[in-house]
XYZ file of C-alpha atoms in Angstrom:
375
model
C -57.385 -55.809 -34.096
C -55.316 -53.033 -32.754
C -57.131 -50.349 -31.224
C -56.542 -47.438 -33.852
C -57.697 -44.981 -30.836
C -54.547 -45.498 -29.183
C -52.745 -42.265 -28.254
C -49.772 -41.620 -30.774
C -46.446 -40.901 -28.282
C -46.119 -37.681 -28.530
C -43.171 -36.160 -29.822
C -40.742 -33.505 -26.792
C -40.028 -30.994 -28.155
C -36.432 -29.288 -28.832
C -34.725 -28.234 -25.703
C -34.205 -24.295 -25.346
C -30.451 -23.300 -26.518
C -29.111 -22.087 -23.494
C -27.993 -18.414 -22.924
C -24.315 -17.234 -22.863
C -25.316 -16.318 -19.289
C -26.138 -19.942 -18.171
C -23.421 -21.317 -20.326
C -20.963 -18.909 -18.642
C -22.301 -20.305 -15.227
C -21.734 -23.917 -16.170
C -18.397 -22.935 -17.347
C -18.294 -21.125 -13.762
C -19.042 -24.639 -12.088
C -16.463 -26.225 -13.917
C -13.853 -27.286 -11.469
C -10.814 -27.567 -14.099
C -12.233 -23.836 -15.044
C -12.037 -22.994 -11.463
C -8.053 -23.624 -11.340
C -7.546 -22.720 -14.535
C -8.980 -18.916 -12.999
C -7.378 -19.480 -9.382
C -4.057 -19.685 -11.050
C -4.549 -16.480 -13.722
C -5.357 -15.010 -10.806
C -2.589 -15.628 -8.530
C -0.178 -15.008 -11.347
C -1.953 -11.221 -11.973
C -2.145 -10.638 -8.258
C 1.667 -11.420 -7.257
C 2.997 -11.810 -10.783
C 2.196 -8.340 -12.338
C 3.413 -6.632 -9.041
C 6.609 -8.690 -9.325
C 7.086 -7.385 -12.677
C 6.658 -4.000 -12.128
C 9.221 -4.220 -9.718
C 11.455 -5.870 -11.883
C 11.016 -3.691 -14.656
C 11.616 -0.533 -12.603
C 14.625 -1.411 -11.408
C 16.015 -2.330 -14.824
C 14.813 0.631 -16.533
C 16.657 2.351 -13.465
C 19.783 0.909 -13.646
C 19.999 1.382 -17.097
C 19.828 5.126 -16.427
C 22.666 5.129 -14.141
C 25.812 3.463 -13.956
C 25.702 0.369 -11.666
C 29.151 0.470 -10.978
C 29.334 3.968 -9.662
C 26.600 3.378 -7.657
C 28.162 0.351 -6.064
C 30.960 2.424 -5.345
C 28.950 4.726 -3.183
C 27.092 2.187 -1.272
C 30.220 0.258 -0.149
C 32.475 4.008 0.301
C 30.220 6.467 1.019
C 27.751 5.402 3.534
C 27.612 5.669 7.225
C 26.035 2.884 8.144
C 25.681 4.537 11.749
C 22.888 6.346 10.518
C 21.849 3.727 8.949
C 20.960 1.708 12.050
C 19.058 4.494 13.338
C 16.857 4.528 10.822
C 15.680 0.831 11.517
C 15.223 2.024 14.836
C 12.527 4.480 13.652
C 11.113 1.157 11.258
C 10.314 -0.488 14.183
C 9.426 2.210 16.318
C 7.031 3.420 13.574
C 5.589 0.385 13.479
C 4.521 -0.385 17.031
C 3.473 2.954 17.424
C 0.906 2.019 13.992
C -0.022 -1.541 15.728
C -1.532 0.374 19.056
C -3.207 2.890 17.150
C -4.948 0.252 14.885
C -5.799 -1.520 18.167
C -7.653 1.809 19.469
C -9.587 1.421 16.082
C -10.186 -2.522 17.139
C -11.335 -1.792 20.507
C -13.631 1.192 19.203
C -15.408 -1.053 16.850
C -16.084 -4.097 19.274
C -13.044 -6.245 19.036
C -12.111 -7.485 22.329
C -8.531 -6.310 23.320
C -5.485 -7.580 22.023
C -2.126 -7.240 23.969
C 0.225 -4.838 23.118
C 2.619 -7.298 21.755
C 0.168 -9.141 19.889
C -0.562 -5.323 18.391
C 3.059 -4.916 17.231
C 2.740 -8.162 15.686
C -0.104 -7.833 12.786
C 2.213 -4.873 11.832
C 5.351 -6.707 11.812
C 4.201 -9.902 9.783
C 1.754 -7.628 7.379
C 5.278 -5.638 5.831
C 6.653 -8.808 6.358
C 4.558 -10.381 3.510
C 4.172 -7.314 1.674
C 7.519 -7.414 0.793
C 7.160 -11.375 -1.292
C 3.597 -10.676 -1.715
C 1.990 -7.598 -2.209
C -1.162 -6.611 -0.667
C -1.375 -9.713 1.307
C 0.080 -8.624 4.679
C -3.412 -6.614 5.102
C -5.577 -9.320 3.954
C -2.997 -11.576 6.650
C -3.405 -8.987 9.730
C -7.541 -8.954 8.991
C -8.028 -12.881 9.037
C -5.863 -13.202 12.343
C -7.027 -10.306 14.032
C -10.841 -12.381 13.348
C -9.403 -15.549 14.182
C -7.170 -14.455 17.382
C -10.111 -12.048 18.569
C -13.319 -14.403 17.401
C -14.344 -11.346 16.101
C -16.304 -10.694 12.640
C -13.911 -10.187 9.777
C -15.878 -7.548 8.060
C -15.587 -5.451 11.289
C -12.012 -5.949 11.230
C -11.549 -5.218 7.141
C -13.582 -1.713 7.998
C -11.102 -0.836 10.521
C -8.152 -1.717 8.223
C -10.055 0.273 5.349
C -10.541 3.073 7.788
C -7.189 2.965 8.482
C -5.843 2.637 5.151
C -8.138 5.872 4.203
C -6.708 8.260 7.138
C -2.974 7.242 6.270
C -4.157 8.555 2.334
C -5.757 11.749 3.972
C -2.441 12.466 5.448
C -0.556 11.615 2.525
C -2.983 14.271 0.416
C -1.912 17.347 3.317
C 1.971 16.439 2.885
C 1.916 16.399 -0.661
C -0.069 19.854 -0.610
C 2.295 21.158 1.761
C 4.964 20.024 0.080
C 3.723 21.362 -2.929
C 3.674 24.571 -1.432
C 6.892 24.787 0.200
C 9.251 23.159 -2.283
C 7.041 25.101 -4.932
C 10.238 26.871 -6.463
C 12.636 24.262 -6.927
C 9.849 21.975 -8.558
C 8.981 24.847 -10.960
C 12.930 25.238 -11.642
C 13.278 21.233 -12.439
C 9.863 21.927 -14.562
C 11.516 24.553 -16.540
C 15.049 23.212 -17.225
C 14.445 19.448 -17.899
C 12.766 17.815 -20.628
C 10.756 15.283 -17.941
C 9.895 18.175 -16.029
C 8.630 20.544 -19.015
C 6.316 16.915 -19.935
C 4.636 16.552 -16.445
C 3.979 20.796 -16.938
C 2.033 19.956 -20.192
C 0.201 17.442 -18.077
C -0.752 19.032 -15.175
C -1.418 22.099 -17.402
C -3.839 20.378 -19.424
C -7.592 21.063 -19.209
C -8.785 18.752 -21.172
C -7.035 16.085 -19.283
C -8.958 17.031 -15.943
C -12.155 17.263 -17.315
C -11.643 14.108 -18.734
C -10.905 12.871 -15.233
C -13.867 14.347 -13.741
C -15.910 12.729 -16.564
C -14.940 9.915 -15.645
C -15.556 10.090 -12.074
C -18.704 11.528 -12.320
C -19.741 8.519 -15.060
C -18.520 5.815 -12.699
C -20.948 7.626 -9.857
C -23.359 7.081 -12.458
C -22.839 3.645 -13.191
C -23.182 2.448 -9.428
C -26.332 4.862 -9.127
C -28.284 3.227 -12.171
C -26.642 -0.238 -11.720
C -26.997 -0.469 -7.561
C -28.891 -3.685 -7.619
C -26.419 -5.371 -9.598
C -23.180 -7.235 -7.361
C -20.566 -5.780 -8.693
C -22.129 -2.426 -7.608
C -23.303 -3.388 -4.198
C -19.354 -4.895 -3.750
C -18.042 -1.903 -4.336
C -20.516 0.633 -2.680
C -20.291 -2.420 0.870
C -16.555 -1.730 0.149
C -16.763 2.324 0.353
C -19.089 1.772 3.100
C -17.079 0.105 5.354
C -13.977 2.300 4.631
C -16.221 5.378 5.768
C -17.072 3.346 8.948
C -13.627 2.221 9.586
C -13.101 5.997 9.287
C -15.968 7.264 11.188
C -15.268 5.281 14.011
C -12.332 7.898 14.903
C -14.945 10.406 15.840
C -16.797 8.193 18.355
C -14.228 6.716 20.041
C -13.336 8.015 23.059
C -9.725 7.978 23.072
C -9.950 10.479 19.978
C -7.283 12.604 20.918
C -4.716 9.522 21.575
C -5.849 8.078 17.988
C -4.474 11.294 16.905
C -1.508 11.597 18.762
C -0.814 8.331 17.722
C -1.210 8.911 14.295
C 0.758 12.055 14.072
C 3.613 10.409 16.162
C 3.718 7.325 13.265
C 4.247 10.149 10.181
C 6.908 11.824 12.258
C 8.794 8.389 12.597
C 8.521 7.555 8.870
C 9.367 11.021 7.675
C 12.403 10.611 9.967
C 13.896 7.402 8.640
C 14.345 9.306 5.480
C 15.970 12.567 7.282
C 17.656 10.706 9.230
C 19.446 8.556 6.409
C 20.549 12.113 4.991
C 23.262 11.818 7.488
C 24.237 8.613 5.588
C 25.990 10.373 2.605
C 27.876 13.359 2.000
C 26.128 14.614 -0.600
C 22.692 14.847 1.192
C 24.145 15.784 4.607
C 24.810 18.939 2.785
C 21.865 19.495 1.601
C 20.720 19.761 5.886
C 23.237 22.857 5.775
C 22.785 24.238 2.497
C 21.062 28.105 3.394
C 17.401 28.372 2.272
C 16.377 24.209 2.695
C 15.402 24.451 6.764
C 18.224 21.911 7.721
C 17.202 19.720 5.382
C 13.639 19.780 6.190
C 12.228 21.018 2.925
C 14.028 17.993 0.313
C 13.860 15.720 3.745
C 9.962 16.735 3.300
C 9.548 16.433 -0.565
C 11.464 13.033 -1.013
C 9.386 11.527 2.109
C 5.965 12.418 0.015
C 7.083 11.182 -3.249
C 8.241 7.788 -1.325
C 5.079 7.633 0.213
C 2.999 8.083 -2.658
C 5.090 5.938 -4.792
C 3.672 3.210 -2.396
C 0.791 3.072 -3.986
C 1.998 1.546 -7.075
C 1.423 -1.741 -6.833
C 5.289 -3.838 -6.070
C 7.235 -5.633 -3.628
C 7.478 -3.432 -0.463
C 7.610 -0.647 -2.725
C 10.786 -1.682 -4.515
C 11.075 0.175 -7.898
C 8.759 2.512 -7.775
C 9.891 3.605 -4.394
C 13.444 3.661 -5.467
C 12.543 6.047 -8.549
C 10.222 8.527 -6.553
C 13.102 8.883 -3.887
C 15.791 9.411 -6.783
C 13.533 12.264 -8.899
C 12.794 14.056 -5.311
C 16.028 14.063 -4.870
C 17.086 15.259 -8.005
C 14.800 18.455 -7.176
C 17.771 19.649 -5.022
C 20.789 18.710 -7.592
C 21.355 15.135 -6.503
C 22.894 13.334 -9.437
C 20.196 10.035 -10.239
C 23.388 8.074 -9.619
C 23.802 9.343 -6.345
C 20.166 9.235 -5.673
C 19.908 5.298 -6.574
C 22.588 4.651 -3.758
C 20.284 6.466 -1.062
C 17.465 4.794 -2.151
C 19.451 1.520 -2.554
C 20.770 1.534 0.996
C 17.413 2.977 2.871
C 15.076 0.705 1.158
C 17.581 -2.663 1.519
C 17.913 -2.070 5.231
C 14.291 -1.166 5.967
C 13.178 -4.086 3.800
C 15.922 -6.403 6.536
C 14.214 -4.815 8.927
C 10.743 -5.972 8.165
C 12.383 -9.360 7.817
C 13.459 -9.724 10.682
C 10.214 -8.307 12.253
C 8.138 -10.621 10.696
C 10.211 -13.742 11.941
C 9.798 -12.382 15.158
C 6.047 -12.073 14.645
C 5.871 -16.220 13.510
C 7.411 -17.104 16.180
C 4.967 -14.954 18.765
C 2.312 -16.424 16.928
C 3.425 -20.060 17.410
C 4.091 -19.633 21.133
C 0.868 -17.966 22.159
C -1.196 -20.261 19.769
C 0.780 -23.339 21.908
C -0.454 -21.305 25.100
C -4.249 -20.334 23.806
C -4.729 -23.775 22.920
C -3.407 -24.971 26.377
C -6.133 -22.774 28.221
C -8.698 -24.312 26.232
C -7.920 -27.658 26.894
């Protein structure tokens, strides 16, 4: 007779439905999910740049006429002038590569050579120019690599460095601001643009919307500090004050300074310089009341520079656009202004090309050599 004590098998229960959290990190895990998100991003990253650019110039050359503009490049350029201007590229940029290496040194990294200093500026504007914001993620991961040094150092140093150039920037524009102040109050009064960017920067409503929002996004990290996303970005504002602070303990200060001021004098003049490159700006270097061309020389280099923070290849687009409304500050046709900005930015963009095929093959050589030693 079965034994009518015998223990039923118990019935398990229902599983718990899982959470969208843990679904969302299963989907994470997924590996066909992980491409699927490696190539959206990719595509957003160097894509949405690329279109910018691409749009920019369109919308540009839809403003002006092509042909005319053609016309100027091939008749109206001195090309002498021209070549100077690369000179100052390059010059600019060694000038930047030993000043970044004063940050290196000041933060721990052992020395680099001089040459090898040159060359994370060359190849960075290099790649910057197919894909944008990569030459400063290259120059971080080979400065590591090359140096065996920690790559967060590094990426504070390039932060730092990154923060100093935009604290620079901020004086030039205010300066500019100041000095050109009556021929951008003329263009704001007499053109339609102009009269739309008054309304803007006239608006109250509009900055205390802005500081709103700043002051809710302080709030958000404050409240929300334990989360990642929070900590990333506060670890990211803390290294970029480090990379800054290191300026004021290192003890070649004053040379970091010299440095720096020497590198904004050589940008500011490949644009001057390339004023001598068609009539119509050389006479705006002996028009009366412009300081030999200093003043639109001054105006045209801000607006460049802060056009470069527009997200695009090497700048193209929005670069060409800022040049061609500074300009137009002084009575330089747009047509006119798209050839300057046409010529400079072509040649300085062959420029970096060059430089960065230089830089490959410095980096193949030595790597031949380093790996030699080791051996």
């Amino acid at each position: 007779m079965a034994d009518i004590n015998k223990t039923k098998p118990q019935l398990q229960p229902d599983s718990p439905k899982k959470s969208f959290r843990q679904k969302l990190k299963d989907l994470e895990k997924n590996k066909s999910f992980q491409l699927i998100k490696k190539i959206a991003g990719d595509i957003f990253r160097y894509g949405f740049p690329l279109a910018v650019s691409v749009f920019l110039i369109l919308w540009l050359f839809h403003k002006v006429n092509f042909h005319n503009v053609m016309e100027i490049v091939h008749k109206g350029c001195n090309y002498w002038f021209i070549g100077i201007m690369m000179l100052a590229t390059v010059l600019s940029l060694m000038v930047r590569g030993v000043r970044w290496g004063l940050q290196l040194k000041a933060a721990g990294v052992k020395p680099m050579t001089v040459v090898c200093e040159w060359v994370t500026l060359f190849g960075a504007y290099a790649l910057n120019l197919v894909f944008p914001q990569m030459g400063e993620a290259w120059r971080c991961v080979f400065v590591s690599k090359r140096q065996k040094a920690p790559l967060s150092t590094v990426i504070g140093t390039d932060i730092g460095d990154r923060f100093i150039d935009w604290v620079i920037i901020m004086i030039l524009f205010i300066v500019a601001l100041v000095c050109a102040h009556p021929y951008i109050m003329d263009f704001m009064d007499h053109y339609e643009i102009g009269r739309e960017v008054k309304k803007v920067v006239d608006n109250a409503t509009l900055w205390l919307s802005l500081g709103g929002c700043i002051a809710f996004f302080v709030a958000l990290l404050y409240f929300f500090r334990k989360k990642k996303w929070a900590q990333a970005i506060t670890g990211n504002i803390k290294r970029m004050w480090q990379g800054f602070s290191i300026i004021f303990r290192m003890k070649l200060w004053w040379l970091y300074l010299l440095l720096s001021i020497l590198t904004w004098v050589l940008y500011f003049i490949e644009i001057y310089i390339s004023f001598f490159s068609f009539s119509y700006t050389k006479e705006l270097i002996h028009e009366t009341g412009l300081a030999y061309g200093l003043l639109p020389g001054l105006v045209a280099f801000v607006f460049g520079s802060l056009s470069m923070g527009i997200p695009s290849n090497g700048g193209l687009g929005p670069w060409n656009l800022a040049i061609m409304f500074a300009l137009s500050l002084f009575g330089i046709s747009s047509t006119q202004g798209t050839a300057f900005s046409v010529v400079v930015w072509s040649f300085q963009a062959f420029t970096y090309v060059v430089l960065g095929l230089f830089a490959l093959a410095y980096i193949m050589v030595t790597d031949r050599q380093i790996k030699k030693q080791e051996k």
